[in-house]
Every structure is written in structure tokens, then in C-alpha cells.
Amino acid sequence: MTVFPSQTDNIAYARSLIRTIADYPQPGVSFRDITPLLADGRAMHAVAHELLVQAQGDFDVVAGIEARGFIFAGAVATLARTGMIPIRKAGKLPKPAHRVTYTKEYGEDHLEVSPDLKPGMRVLLIDDILATGGSLKAGAHLITAAGAEVTQIGVVLELEGLGGRLVMPQTRALLSM
Ligand SMILES: O=P(O)(O)OC[C@H]1O[C@H](OP(=O)(O)OP(=O)(O)O)[C@H](O)[C@@H]1O
Ligand SMILES: Nc1ncnc2[nH]cnc12
């Protein structure tokens, strides 16, 4: 008899693939590199599936934060058969409707959203990592500014001790370290 790994095993396997790099991109930062997870089909499918399951169908479009958030938001939107709204770094969208400036673990940045995010849309906001919470807070701000509603927030990995949980307490994280 073939025994398939459980979803719990698959998520633990995905966690085991995350690589830690000291002092990148700045001294003092412990960088959690998800690229080995991205390269693995079992891990990617399990993570995308779990992000979808934990959102409980409570959305009609998925938004992702550039750049790593796009990868998971696109995968979840495909599984859910919804559209995907890219929340982009400044200067990338030809017709941004809204813009916000924010701070994150290692610097300041700007995010923009296009007019394709319509008032009344119910949005699942996805990113790869919750660190200080600056990126997700800025993304949620843009969604609200567009007249849409953030109904669920999902990340693959929460970094403990950086304050993100206090800033974005409603975030559902698959993993923490
Ligand atoms: O909670 P925070 O402190 O905001 O940190 C989390 C954010 O930082 C990283 O993005 P980054 O802006 O480095 O961009 P990238 O995805 O393009 O690498 C990560 O992908 C999250 O979006
Ligand atoms: N420590 C970290 N590792 C990977 N991505 C991050 N994004 C913000 N902080 C990060």
C-alpha cells in the first residue's frame, strides 16, 4: 500500500527547505531564503494549498506584494480560480491609482496599486514573510484606499521578534521561526 505524506508532513517539509543566511542584505539581518522552497514542487503545492484552505473562501480576489508575494498570490489565485492583483513597488505600474510609503525590516519603500482593484472587492492579501509588518500594513492600506476590503491575510512565514504580529495581528502564518 502506498502511504502519501500528510499535509502536516508536507508543510514541515517546506519549512525544512528554508535557508538562513547571516548578515544579508545588511549586517545583523538573519535572512530567511525561501528560494529552495520555491524550487520544490511538493513544498510549493502544499504551501499554496494551505494558504487557500486557511483563507476559508472568504475572498473574491487575491492580492500579492512584490516581489516574493506575487509567487504565492499567483499560485493561490490559480488554485482558487480567482484573479490576482499585484501590489507593486513604485514606478512599475503605468497607471497607479494609489500609493503608500512604508518602512520594513531593512529600509523604506513605496507600494502602488492599479485601478483594477475595484471598490467592494473582498481581498485575500498574500505575502511570503511577515517581519516588521510594514509591507502588509502598507498593502492593506492600499486595498482600503481603493474602497476594497481585506477579508483575509496570509503569509508563508512569520519571523518572530520583529513586531509584525503586533502590527498585523489578523495575519495567518503557515510557519514561524
Ligand atoms: O514585514 P516587513 O518588515 O515589511 O518585511 C516583509 C517583506 O520584506 C520582503 O520584501 P522585500 O521588500 O524585501 O522585497 P522582495 O519580495 O522584492 O524581495 C518580504 O518579501 C516581505 O514583503
Ligand atoms: N529576515 C528576512 N528574511 C527574508 N525576507 C525578509 N523580509 C524582511 N525581513 C526578511
Short mmCIF file of N, CA and C and ligand atoms in Angstrom, two decimals:
data_model
loop_
_atom_site.label_atom_id
_atom_site.label_comp_id
_atom_site.label_asym_id
_atom_site.label_seq_id
_atom_site.Cartn_x
_atom_site.Cartn_y
_atom_site.Cartn_z
N MET A 1 0.85 -1.19 0.00
CA MET A 1 0.00 0.00 0.00
C MET A 1 0.89 1.26 0.00
N THR A 2 0.54 2.21 -0.86
CA THR A 2 1.30 3.46 -0.88
C THR A 2 0.76 4.40 0.19
N VAL A 3 1.63 4.92 1.02
CA VAL A 3 1.21 5.89 2.03
C VAL A 3 1.69 7.27 1.59
N PHE A 4 0.74 8.16 1.33
CA PHE A 4 1.12 9.52 0.92
C PHE A 4 1.37 10.38 2.15
N PRO A 5 2.34 11.31 2.08
CA PRO A 5 2.59 12.17 3.23
C PRO A 5 1.37 13.04 3.52
N SER A 6 1.12 13.34 4.79
CA SER A 6 0.00 14.20 5.16
C SER A 6 0.36 15.65 4.83
N GLN A 7 -0.66 16.49 4.83
CA GLN A 7 -0.40 17.92 4.58
C GLN A 7 0.49 18.49 5.69
N THR A 8 0.32 18.01 6.92
CA THR A 8 1.19 18.45 8.02
C THR A 8 2.65 18.10 7.72
N ASP A 9 2.86 16.89 7.21
CA ASP A 9 4.23 16.49 6.83
C ASP A 9 4.76 17.36 5.70
N ASN A 10 3.89 17.66 4.75
CA ASN A 10 4.33 18.46 3.60
C ASN A 10 4.72 19.88 4.02
N ILE A 11 3.96 20.45 4.96
CA ILE A 11 4.28 21.80 5.43
C ILE A 11 5.58 21.78 6.26
N ALA A 12 5.77 20.74 7.06
CA ALA A 12 7.03 20.60 7.82
C ALA A 12 8.21 20.44 6.85
N TYR A 13 7.95 19.71 5.78
CA TYR A 13 8.99 19.54 4.74
C TYR A 13 9.32 20.90 4.11
N ALA A 14 8.28 21.69 3.80
CA ALA A 14 8.50 23.02 3.22
C ALA A 14 9.36 23.87 4.16
N ARG A 15 9.05 23.80 5.46
CA ARG A 15 9.83 24.56 6.45
C ARG A 15 11.30 24.16 6.43
N SER A 16 11.53 22.86 6.28
CA SER A 16 12.92 22.37 6.32
C SER A 16 13.75 22.89 5.15
N LEU A 17 13.09 23.39 4.11
CA LEU A 17 13.81 23.87 2.93
C LEU A 17 14.24 25.33 3.04
N ILE A 18 13.69 26.05 4.02
CA ILE A 18 14.04 27.48 4.16
C ILE A 18 15.46 27.60 4.69
N ARG A 19 16.27 28.40 3.97
CA ARG A 19 17.71 28.50 4.26
C ARG A 19 17.97 29.83 4.99
N THR A 20 18.82 29.80 5.98
CA THR A 20 19.13 31.03 6.72
C THR A 20 20.51 31.54 6.35
N ILE A 21 20.57 32.82 6.01
CA ILE A 21 21.84 33.45 5.63
C ILE A 21 22.09 34.64 6.56
N ALA A 22 23.21 34.57 7.28
CA ALA A 22 23.53 35.63 8.25
C ALA A 22 24.01 36.88 7.54
N ASP A 23 23.63 38.02 8.12
CA ASP A 23 24.14 39.33 7.67
C ASP A 23 23.83 39.64 6.21
N TYR A 24 22.65 39.25 5.75
CA TYR A 24 22.19 39.60 4.40
C TYR A 24 20.77 40.15 4.50
N PRO A 25 20.43 41.23 3.82
CA PRO A 25 21.27 42.06 2.93
C PRO A 25 22.08 43.11 3.67
N GLN A 26 21.97 43.09 5.03
CA GLN A 26 22.72 44.06 5.84
C GLN A 26 23.26 43.33 7.06
N PRO A 27 24.37 43.84 7.64
CA PRO A 27 24.87 43.25 8.88
C PRO A 27 23.76 43.23 9.93
N GLY A 28 23.64 42.11 10.63
CA GLY A 28 22.65 42.00 11.71
C GLY A 28 21.34 41.37 11.28
N VAL A 29 21.09 41.30 9.96
CA VAL A 29 19.84 40.69 9.47
C VAL A 29 20.08 39.20 9.23
N SER A 30 19.18 38.38 9.78
CA SER A 30 19.21 36.94 9.53
C SER A 30 18.21 36.65 8.40
N PHE A 31 18.70 36.49 7.19
CA PHE A 31 17.82 36.41 6.02
C PHE A 31 17.29 34.99 5.85
N ARG A 32 15.97 34.87 5.78
CA ARG A 32 15.32 33.57 5.57
C ARG A 32 15.04 33.43 4.09
N ASP A 33 15.82 32.60 3.45
CA ASP A 33 15.79 32.47 1.99
C ASP A 33 14.81 31.35 1.59
N ILE A 34 13.74 31.75 0.91
CA ILE A 34 12.71 30.77 0.53
C ILE A 34 12.95 30.17 -0.86
N THR A 35 14.03 30.52 -1.53
CA THR A 35 14.19 30.01 -2.90
C THR A 35 14.27 28.48 -2.99
N PRO A 36 14.86 27.77 -2.02
CA PRO A 36 14.81 26.30 -2.13
C PRO A 36 13.38 25.76 -2.05
N LEU A 37 12.53 26.44 -1.27
CA LEU A 37 11.12 26.03 -1.19
C LEU A 37 10.44 26.27 -2.54
N LEU A 38 10.73 27.40 -3.17
CA LEU A 38 10.12 27.71 -4.47
C LEU A 38 10.50 26.67 -5.52
N ALA A 39 11.70 26.13 -5.37
CA ALA A 39 12.22 25.20 -6.38
C ALA A 39 11.66 23.79 -6.23
N ASP A 40 10.87 23.57 -5.19
CA ASP A 40 10.41 22.21 -4.86
C ASP A 40 8.89 22.09 -5.07
N GLY A 41 8.50 21.22 -5.95
CA GLY A 41 7.09 21.08 -6.31
C GLY A 41 6.20 20.65 -5.16
N ARG A 42 6.67 19.68 -4.38
CA ARG A 42 5.86 19.20 -3.23
C ARG A 42 5.63 20.34 -2.24
N ALA A 43 6.70 21.07 -1.93
CA ALA A 43 6.59 22.16 -0.95
C ALA A 43 5.71 23.29 -1.50
N MET A 44 5.91 23.67 -2.74
CA MET A 44 5.13 24.78 -3.31
C MET A 44 3.65 24.46 -3.34
N HIS A 45 3.32 23.24 -3.77
CA HIS A 45 1.90 22.89 -3.85
C HIS A 45 1.28 22.86 -2.47
N ALA A 46 2.01 22.31 -1.49
CA ALA A 46 1.46 22.22 -0.13
C ALA A 46 1.23 23.61 0.45
N VAL A 47 2.18 24.50 0.24
CA VAL A 47 2.07 25.85 0.80
C VAL A 47 0.92 26.61 0.13
N ALA A 48 0.83 26.56 -1.18
CA ALA A 48 -0.24 27.27 -1.89
C ALA A 48 -1.60 26.72 -1.46
N HIS A 49 -1.69 25.40 -1.36
CA HIS A 49 -2.95 24.78 -0.96
C HIS A 49 -3.34 25.20 0.45
N GLU A 50 -2.37 25.23 1.35
CA GLU A 50 -2.67 25.58 2.75
C GLU A 50 -3.05 27.05 2.89
N LEU A 51 -2.40 27.93 2.12
CA LEU A 51 -2.79 29.34 2.14
C LEU A 51 -4.24 29.50 1.70
N LEU A 52 -4.62 28.70 0.71
CA LEU A 52 -6.01 28.75 0.23
C LEU A 52 -6.97 28.22 1.29
N VAL A 53 -6.65 27.08 1.88
CA VAL A 53 -7.54 26.45 2.87
C VAL A 53 -7.75 27.38 4.07
N GLN A 54 -6.67 27.99 4.55
CA GLN A 54 -6.82 28.80 5.76
C GLN A 54 -7.58 30.10 5.50
N ALA A 55 -7.69 30.51 4.25
CA ALA A 55 -8.48 31.71 3.92
C ALA A 55 -9.97 31.42 3.91
N GLN A 56 -10.34 30.17 3.96
CA GLN A 56 -11.74 29.75 4.16
C GLN A 56 -12.71 30.32 3.13
N GLY A 57 -12.23 30.56 1.93
CA GLY A 57 -13.12 31.02 0.86
C GLY A 57 -13.63 32.44 1.03
N ASP A 58 -13.04 33.15 1.99
CA ASP A 58 -13.56 34.45 2.39
C ASP A 58 -12.96 35.59 1.54
N PHE A 59 -13.02 35.47 0.23
CA PHE A 59 -12.42 36.48 -0.67
C PHE A 59 -12.92 36.23 -2.10
N ASP A 60 -12.82 37.28 -2.93
CA ASP A 60 -13.12 37.05 -4.34
C ASP A 60 -11.98 37.47 -5.26
N VAL A 61 -10.87 37.93 -4.68
CA VAL A 61 -9.66 38.17 -5.46
C VAL A 61 -8.46 38.05 -4.52
N VAL A 62 -7.29 37.70 -5.08
CA VAL A 62 -6.07 37.57 -4.28
C VAL A 62 -5.13 38.71 -4.65
N ALA A 63 -4.59 39.41 -3.66
CA ALA A 63 -3.57 40.44 -3.91
C ALA A 63 -2.24 39.96 -3.35
N GLY A 64 -1.15 40.23 -4.08
CA GLY A 64 0.18 39.84 -3.63
C GLY A 64 1.12 41.02 -3.66
N ILE A 65 2.09 41.02 -2.72
CA ILE A 65 3.03 42.13 -2.61
C ILE A 65 4.33 41.79 -3.32
N GLU A 66 4.77 42.69 -4.19
CA GLU A 66 6.02 42.50 -4.96
C GLU A 66 7.22 42.30 -4.03
N ALA A 67 8.15 41.42 -4.34
CA ALA A 67 8.13 40.51 -5.47
C ALA A 67 7.75 39.09 -5.04
N ARG A 68 8.25 38.69 -3.87
CA ARG A 68 8.04 37.29 -3.49
C ARG A 68 6.58 36.97 -3.20
N GLY A 69 5.82 37.98 -2.79
CA GLY A 69 4.40 37.77 -2.55
C GLY A 69 3.64 37.41 -3.82
N PHE A 70 4.14 37.90 -4.98
CA PHE A 70 3.47 37.58 -6.25
C PHE A 70 3.43 36.07 -6.49
N ILE A 71 4.51 35.41 -6.10
CA ILE A 71 4.66 33.98 -6.44
C ILE A 71 3.56 33.18 -5.75
N PHE A 72 3.35 33.47 -4.47
CA PHE A 72 2.34 32.72 -3.71
C PHE A 72 0.93 33.21 -4.04
N ALA A 73 0.78 34.51 -4.23
CA ALA A 73 -0.55 35.04 -4.58
C ALA A 73 -1.01 34.46 -5.92
N GLY A 74 -0.10 34.37 -6.87
CA GLY A 74 -0.46 33.80 -8.18
C GLY A 74 -0.84 32.34 -8.08
N ALA A 75 -0.08 31.60 -7.26
CA ALA A 75 -0.38 30.17 -7.09
C ALA A 75 -1.74 29.98 -6.41
N VAL A 76 -2.01 30.77 -5.38
CA VAL A 76 -3.29 30.63 -4.67
C VAL A 76 -4.45 31.04 -5.58
N ALA A 77 -4.27 32.14 -6.31
CA ALA A 77 -5.35 32.59 -7.21
C ALA A 77 -5.65 31.53 -8.26
N THR A 78 -4.62 30.88 -8.75
CA THR A 78 -4.83 29.83 -9.76
C THR A 78 -5.61 28.67 -9.16
N LEU A 79 -5.23 28.25 -7.95
CA LEU A 79 -5.96 27.16 -7.30
C LEU A 79 -7.41 27.56 -7.02
N ALA A 80 -7.60 28.82 -6.64
CA ALA A 80 -8.94 29.30 -6.26
C ALA A 80 -9.77 29.73 -7.48
N ARG A 81 -9.12 29.82 -8.64
CA ARG A 81 -9.76 30.30 -9.87
C ARG A 81 -10.27 31.73 -9.71
N THR A 82 -9.49 32.55 -9.02
CA THR A 82 -9.82 33.97 -8.93
C THR A 82 -8.78 34.78 -9.70
N GLY A 83 -9.01 36.08 -9.79
CA GLY A 83 -7.99 36.97 -10.34
C GLY A 83 -6.94 37.29 -9.29
N MET A 84 -5.87 37.95 -9.76
CA MET A 84 -4.77 38.34 -8.88
C MET A 84 -4.44 39.81 -9.11
N ILE A 85 -4.30 40.54 -8.01
CA ILE A 85 -3.97 41.97 -8.08
C ILE A 85 -2.54 42.15 -7.59
N PRO A 86 -1.61 42.59 -8.46
CA PRO A 86 -0.24 42.84 -7.99
C PRO A 86 -0.12 44.19 -7.28
N ILE A 87 0.39 44.16 -6.07
CA ILE A 87 0.70 45.40 -5.34
C ILE A 87 2.19 45.64 -5.55
N ARG A 88 2.51 46.69 -6.33
CA ARG A 88 3.84 46.81 -6.89
C ARG A 88 4.68 47.89 -6.23
N LYS A 89 5.99 47.71 -6.32
CA LYS A 89 6.92 48.75 -5.89
C LYS A 89 6.75 49.96 -6.82
N ALA A 90 7.08 51.14 -6.31
CA ALA A 90 6.80 52.39 -7.04
C ALA A 90 7.47 52.41 -8.42
N GLY A 91 6.75 52.98 -9.38
CA GLY A 91 7.32 53.21 -10.71
C GLY A 91 7.13 52.07 -11.68
N LYS A 92 6.46 51.00 -11.29
CA LYS A 92 6.30 49.83 -12.15
C LYS A 92 4.94 49.79 -12.84
N LEU A 93 3.95 50.44 -12.25
CA LEU A 93 2.60 50.41 -12.83
C LEU A 93 2.41 51.65 -13.70
N PRO A 94 1.90 51.48 -14.93
CA PRO A 94 1.71 52.65 -15.80
C PRO A 94 0.62 53.59 -15.30
N LYS A 95 -0.35 53.03 -14.59
CA LYS A 95 -1.46 53.87 -14.13
C LYS A 95 -1.78 53.55 -12.67
N PRO A 96 -0.91 53.91 -11.75
CA PRO A 96 -1.23 53.62 -10.34
C PRO A 96 -2.41 54.45 -9.86
N ALA A 97 -3.27 53.83 -9.10
CA ALA A 97 -4.43 54.55 -8.56
C ALA A 97 -4.14 55.07 -7.16
N HIS A 98 -3.29 54.35 -6.42
CA HIS A 98 -2.99 54.74 -5.05
C HIS A 98 -1.53 54.39 -4.75
N ARG A 99 -0.93 55.15 -3.83
CA ARG A 99 0.48 54.94 -3.47
C ARG A 99 0.64 55.12 -1.97
N VAL A 100 1.55 54.33 -1.37
CA VAL A 100 1.83 54.47 0.06
C VAL A 100 3.33 54.30 0.29
N THR A 101 3.88 55.07 1.24
CA THR A 101 5.28 54.95 1.65
C THR A 101 5.31 54.21 2.98
N TYR A 102 6.27 53.30 3.15
CA TYR A 102 6.29 52.48 4.36
C TYR A 102 7.71 52.10 4.73
N THR A 103 7.90 51.63 5.97
CA THR A 103 9.22 51.12 6.38
C THR A 103 9.11 49.63 6.65
N LYS A 104 10.18 48.90 6.36
CA LYS A 104 10.22 47.45 6.59
C LYS A 104 11.52 47.11 7.31
N GLU A 105 11.86 45.81 7.41
CA GLU A 105 12.99 45.42 8.28
C GLU A 105 14.29 46.13 7.89
N TYR A 106 14.52 46.30 6.58
CA TYR A 106 15.78 46.93 6.20
C TYR A 106 15.59 48.07 5.22
N GLY A 107 14.73 49.02 5.57
CA GLY A 107 14.65 50.25 4.78
C GLY A 107 13.25 50.73 4.47
N GLU A 108 13.19 51.84 3.71
CA GLU A 108 11.92 52.46 3.33
C GLU A 108 11.60 52.11 1.88
N ASP A 109 10.32 52.05 1.56
CA ASP A 109 9.94 51.72 0.18
C ASP A 109 8.56 52.32 -0.11
N HIS A 110 8.11 52.16 -1.35
CA HIS A 110 6.79 52.66 -1.75
C HIS A 110 6.05 51.53 -2.46
N LEU A 111 4.76 51.45 -2.25
CA LEU A 111 3.93 50.46 -2.94
C LEU A 111 2.79 51.18 -3.65
N GLU A 112 2.38 50.60 -4.79
CA GLU A 112 1.27 51.17 -5.57
C GLU A 112 0.33 50.06 -6.02
N VAL A 113 -0.90 50.46 -6.30
CA VAL A 113 -1.88 49.51 -6.83
C VAL A 113 -2.59 50.15 -8.03
N SER A 114 -3.00 49.32 -8.98
CA SER A 114 -3.64 49.81 -10.20
C SER A 114 -5.15 49.94 -9.97
N PRO A 115 -5.84 50.60 -10.91
CA PRO A 115 -7.30 50.77 -10.77
C PRO A 115 -8.09 49.47 -11.00
N ASP A 116 -7.39 48.37 -11.25
CA ASP A 116 -8.10 47.09 -11.42
C ASP A 116 -8.66 46.56 -10.11
N LEU A 117 -8.14 47.05 -9.01
CA LEU A 117 -8.73 46.73 -7.70
C LEU A 117 -9.93 47.65 -7.51
N LYS A 118 -11.12 47.06 -7.53
CA LYS A 118 -12.36 47.86 -7.57
C LYS A 118 -12.99 47.97 -6.17
N PRO A 119 -13.70 49.07 -5.93
CA PRO A 119 -14.42 49.21 -4.68
C PRO A 119 -15.34 48.01 -4.45
N GLY A 120 -15.38 47.54 -3.23
CA GLY A 120 -16.26 46.43 -2.87
C GLY A 120 -15.64 45.06 -3.01
N MET A 121 -14.49 44.97 -3.69
CA MET A 121 -13.84 43.64 -3.80
C MET A 121 -13.41 43.15 -2.42
N ARG A 122 -13.55 41.84 -2.22
CA ARG A 122 -13.13 41.21 -0.95
C ARG A 122 -11.80 40.49 -1.23
N VAL A 123 -10.77 40.95 -0.52
CA VAL A 123 -9.40 40.62 -0.91
C VAL A 123 -8.70 39.72 0.09
N LEU A 124 -8.09 38.65 -0.43
CA LEU A 124 -7.12 37.85 0.32
C LEU A 124 -5.75 38.43 0.02
N LEU A 125 -5.10 39.02 1.02
CA LEU A 125 -3.79 39.65 0.84
C LEU A 125 -2.70 38.65 1.24
N ILE A 126 -1.78 38.40 0.30
CA ILE A 126 -0.75 37.37 0.50
C ILE A 126 0.65 37.96 0.39
N ASP A 127 1.53 37.53 1.28
CA ASP A 127 2.96 37.82 1.13
C ASP A 127 3.73 36.58 1.56
N ASP A 128 5.04 36.58 1.28
CA ASP A 128 5.82 35.41 1.70
C ASP A 128 6.13 35.47 3.19
N ILE A 129 6.52 36.66 3.68
CA ILE A 129 7.06 36.77 5.03
C ILE A 129 6.44 37.96 5.77
N LEU A 130 6.11 37.74 7.03
CA LEU A 130 5.75 38.82 7.95
C LEU A 130 6.96 39.06 8.84
N ALA A 131 7.56 40.25 8.73
CA ALA A 131 8.71 40.59 9.57
C ALA A 131 8.30 41.72 10.51
N THR A 132 8.49 42.98 10.10
CA THR A 132 8.01 44.10 10.93
C THR A 132 6.53 44.37 10.71
N GLY A 133 6.00 43.84 9.63
CA GLY A 133 4.60 44.10 9.29
C GLY A 133 4.41 45.32 8.40
N GLY A 134 5.50 46.03 8.10
CA GLY A 134 5.38 47.25 7.30
C GLY A 134 4.79 47.01 5.92
N SER A 135 5.22 45.95 5.25
CA SER A 135 4.74 45.69 3.88
C SER A 135 3.26 45.33 3.88
N LEU A 136 2.86 44.45 4.78
CA LEU A 136 1.44 44.04 4.81
C LEU A 136 0.55 45.21 5.24
N LYS A 137 1.03 46.00 6.17
CA LYS A 137 0.24 47.16 6.61
C LYS A 137 0.04 48.12 5.44
N ALA A 138 1.12 48.35 4.68
CA ALA A 138 1.03 49.24 3.52
C ALA A 138 0.10 48.64 2.46
N GLY A 139 0.23 47.32 2.23
CA GLY A 139 -0.65 46.66 1.25
C GLY A 139 -2.11 46.77 1.66
N ALA A 140 -2.39 46.55 2.93
CA ALA A 140 -3.77 46.65 3.43
C ALA A 140 -4.28 48.07 3.29
N HIS A 141 -3.40 49.04 3.53
CA HIS A 141 -3.78 50.45 3.40
C HIS A 141 -4.20 50.76 1.95
N LEU A 142 -3.45 50.24 0.98
CA LEU A 142 -3.78 50.49 -0.43
C LEU A 142 -5.12 49.87 -0.80
N ILE A 143 -5.36 48.68 -0.30
CA ILE A 143 -6.62 47.98 -0.61
C ILE A 143 -7.80 48.77 -0.06
N THR A 144 -7.64 49.25 1.15
CA THR A 144 -8.70 50.05 1.77
C THR A 144 -8.87 51.38 1.02
N ALA A 145 -7.74 51.98 0.63
CA ALA A 145 -7.80 53.26 -0.10
C ALA A 145 -8.57 53.10 -1.42
N ALA A 146 -8.51 51.91 -2.00
CA ALA A 146 -9.21 51.64 -3.25
C ALA A 146 -10.70 51.36 -3.02
N GLY A 147 -11.12 51.33 -1.78
CA GLY A 147 -12.53 51.06 -1.48
C GLY A 147 -12.84 49.58 -1.42
N ALA A 148 -11.79 48.74 -1.45
CA ALA A 148 -11.97 47.29 -1.33
C ALA A 148 -11.79 46.91 0.15
N GLU A 149 -11.99 45.61 0.43
CA GLU A 149 -11.94 45.15 1.82
C GLU A 149 -10.94 44.00 1.97
N VAL A 150 -10.06 44.11 2.95
CA VAL A 150 -9.14 43.00 3.25
C VAL A 150 -9.89 42.03 4.15
N THR A 151 -10.24 40.88 3.62
CA THR A 151 -11.01 39.92 4.43
C THR A 151 -10.11 38.88 5.08
N GLN A 152 -8.97 38.58 4.44
CA GLN A 152 -8.02 37.59 4.97
C GLN A 152 -6.61 38.03 4.62
N ILE A 153 -5.66 37.71 5.52
CA ILE A 153 -4.24 37.96 5.23
C ILE A 153 -3.48 36.68 5.51
N GLY A 154 -2.69 36.23 4.53
CA GLY A 154 -1.93 35.00 4.71
C GLY A 154 -0.47 35.19 4.32
N VAL A 155 0.42 34.59 5.13
CA VAL A 155 1.85 34.56 4.78
C VAL A 155 2.36 33.13 4.95
N VAL A 156 3.45 32.85 4.29
CA VAL A 156 4.08 31.54 4.45
C VAL A 156 4.81 31.49 5.78
N LEU A 157 5.56 32.55 6.09
CA LEU A 157 6.47 32.51 7.24
C LEU A 157 6.39 33.79 8.05
N GLU A 158 6.23 33.63 9.35
CA GLU A 158 6.29 34.76 10.28
C GLU A 158 7.64 34.75 10.99
N LEU A 159 8.34 35.88 10.95
CA LEU A 159 9.61 35.99 11.68
C LEU A 159 9.32 36.54 13.07
N GLU A 160 9.69 35.77 14.07
CA GLU A 160 9.38 36.16 15.45
C GLU A 160 10.33 37.25 15.92
N GLY A 161 9.82 38.09 16.81
CA GLY A 161 10.66 39.08 17.46
C GLY A 161 10.87 40.35 16.67
N LEU A 162 10.18 40.51 15.55
CA LEU A 162 10.35 41.73 14.75
C LEU A 162 9.11 42.63 14.80
N GLY A 163 8.11 42.20 15.55
CA GLY A 163 6.97 43.08 15.81
C GLY A 163 5.81 42.98 14.83
N GLY A 164 5.94 42.17 13.80
CA GLY A 164 4.88 42.11 12.79
C GLY A 164 3.54 41.65 13.32
N ARG A 165 3.56 40.76 14.28
CA ARG A 165 2.31 40.21 14.85
C ARG A 165 1.50 41.32 15.54
N LEU A 166 2.22 42.28 16.15
CA LEU A 166 1.53 43.39 16.82
C LEU A 166 0.94 44.35 15.80
N VAL A 167 1.65 44.52 14.69
CA VAL A 167 1.20 45.47 13.66
C VAL A 167 0.05 44.89 12.84
N MET A 168 0.13 43.61 12.53
CA MET A 168 -0.88 42.95 11.68
C MET A 168 -1.38 41.68 12.37
N PRO A 169 -2.11 41.82 13.50
CA PRO A 169 -2.48 40.65 14.31
C PRO A 169 -3.41 39.68 13.60
N GLN A 170 -4.10 40.13 12.57
CA GLN A 170 -5.05 39.26 11.87
C GLN A 170 -4.38 38.31 10.87
N THR A 171 -3.06 38.43 10.71
CA THR A 171 -2.34 37.61 9.72
C THR A 171 -2.32 36.15 10.12
N ARG A 172 -2.62 35.27 9.16
CA ARG A 172 -2.49 33.83 9.39
C ARG A 172 -1.17 33.39 8.76
N ALA A 173 -0.31 32.79 9.57
CA ALA A 173 1.01 32.35 9.09
C ALA A 173 1.07 30.83 9.11
N LEU A 174 1.59 30.25 8.03
CA LEU A 174 1.73 28.78 7.99
C LEU A 174 2.86 28.31 8.88
N LEU A 175 3.94 29.11 8.94
CA LEU A 175 5.15 28.72 9.65
C LEU A 175 5.67 29.90 10.45
N SER A 176 6.46 29.63 11.48
CA SER A 176 7.15 30.72 12.17
C SER A 176 8.55 30.26 12.55
N MET A 177 9.47 31.22 12.63
CA MET A 177 10.84 30.92 13.09
C MET A 177 11.51 32.20 13.55
O1 LIG B 1 7.19 42.73 7.35
P1 LIG B 1 8.21 43.52 6.62
O2 LIG B 1 9.24 44.10 7.52
O3 LIG B 1 7.60 44.55 5.73
O4 LIG B 1 9.05 42.51 5.71
C1 LIG B 1 8.46 41.58 4.88
C2 LIG B 1 8.65 41.95 3.45
O5 LIG B 1 10.04 42.05 3.13
C3 LIG B 1 10.30 41.30 1.95
O6 LIG B 1 10.10 42.04 0.81
P2 LIG B 1 11.15 42.98 0.10
O7 LIG B 1 10.56 44.35 0.12
O8 LIG B 1 12.49 42.80 0.68
O9 LIG B 1 11.09 42.58 -1.41
P3 LIG B 1 11.21 41.35 -2.37
O10 LIG B 1 10.00 40.47 -2.15
O11 LIG B 1 11.17 42.05 -3.66
O12 LIG B 1 12.49 40.62 -2.10
C4 LIG B 1 9.27 40.19 2.00
O13 LIG B 1 9.05 39.62 0.72
C5 LIG B 1 8.05 40.90 2.54
O14 LIG B 1 7.31 41.54 1.52
N1 LIG B 2 14.83 38.49 7.59
C1 LIG B 2 14.21 38.38 6.42
N2 LIG B 2 14.44 37.32 5.64
C2 LIG B 2 13.81 37.21 4.44
N3 LIG B 2 12.95 38.10 3.99
C3 LIG B 2 12.70 39.16 4.75
N4 LIG B 2 11.87 40.21 4.57
C4 LIG B 2 12.00 41.00 5.64
N5 LIG B 2 12.85 40.50 6.51
C5 LIG B 2 13.31 39.35 5.98
#
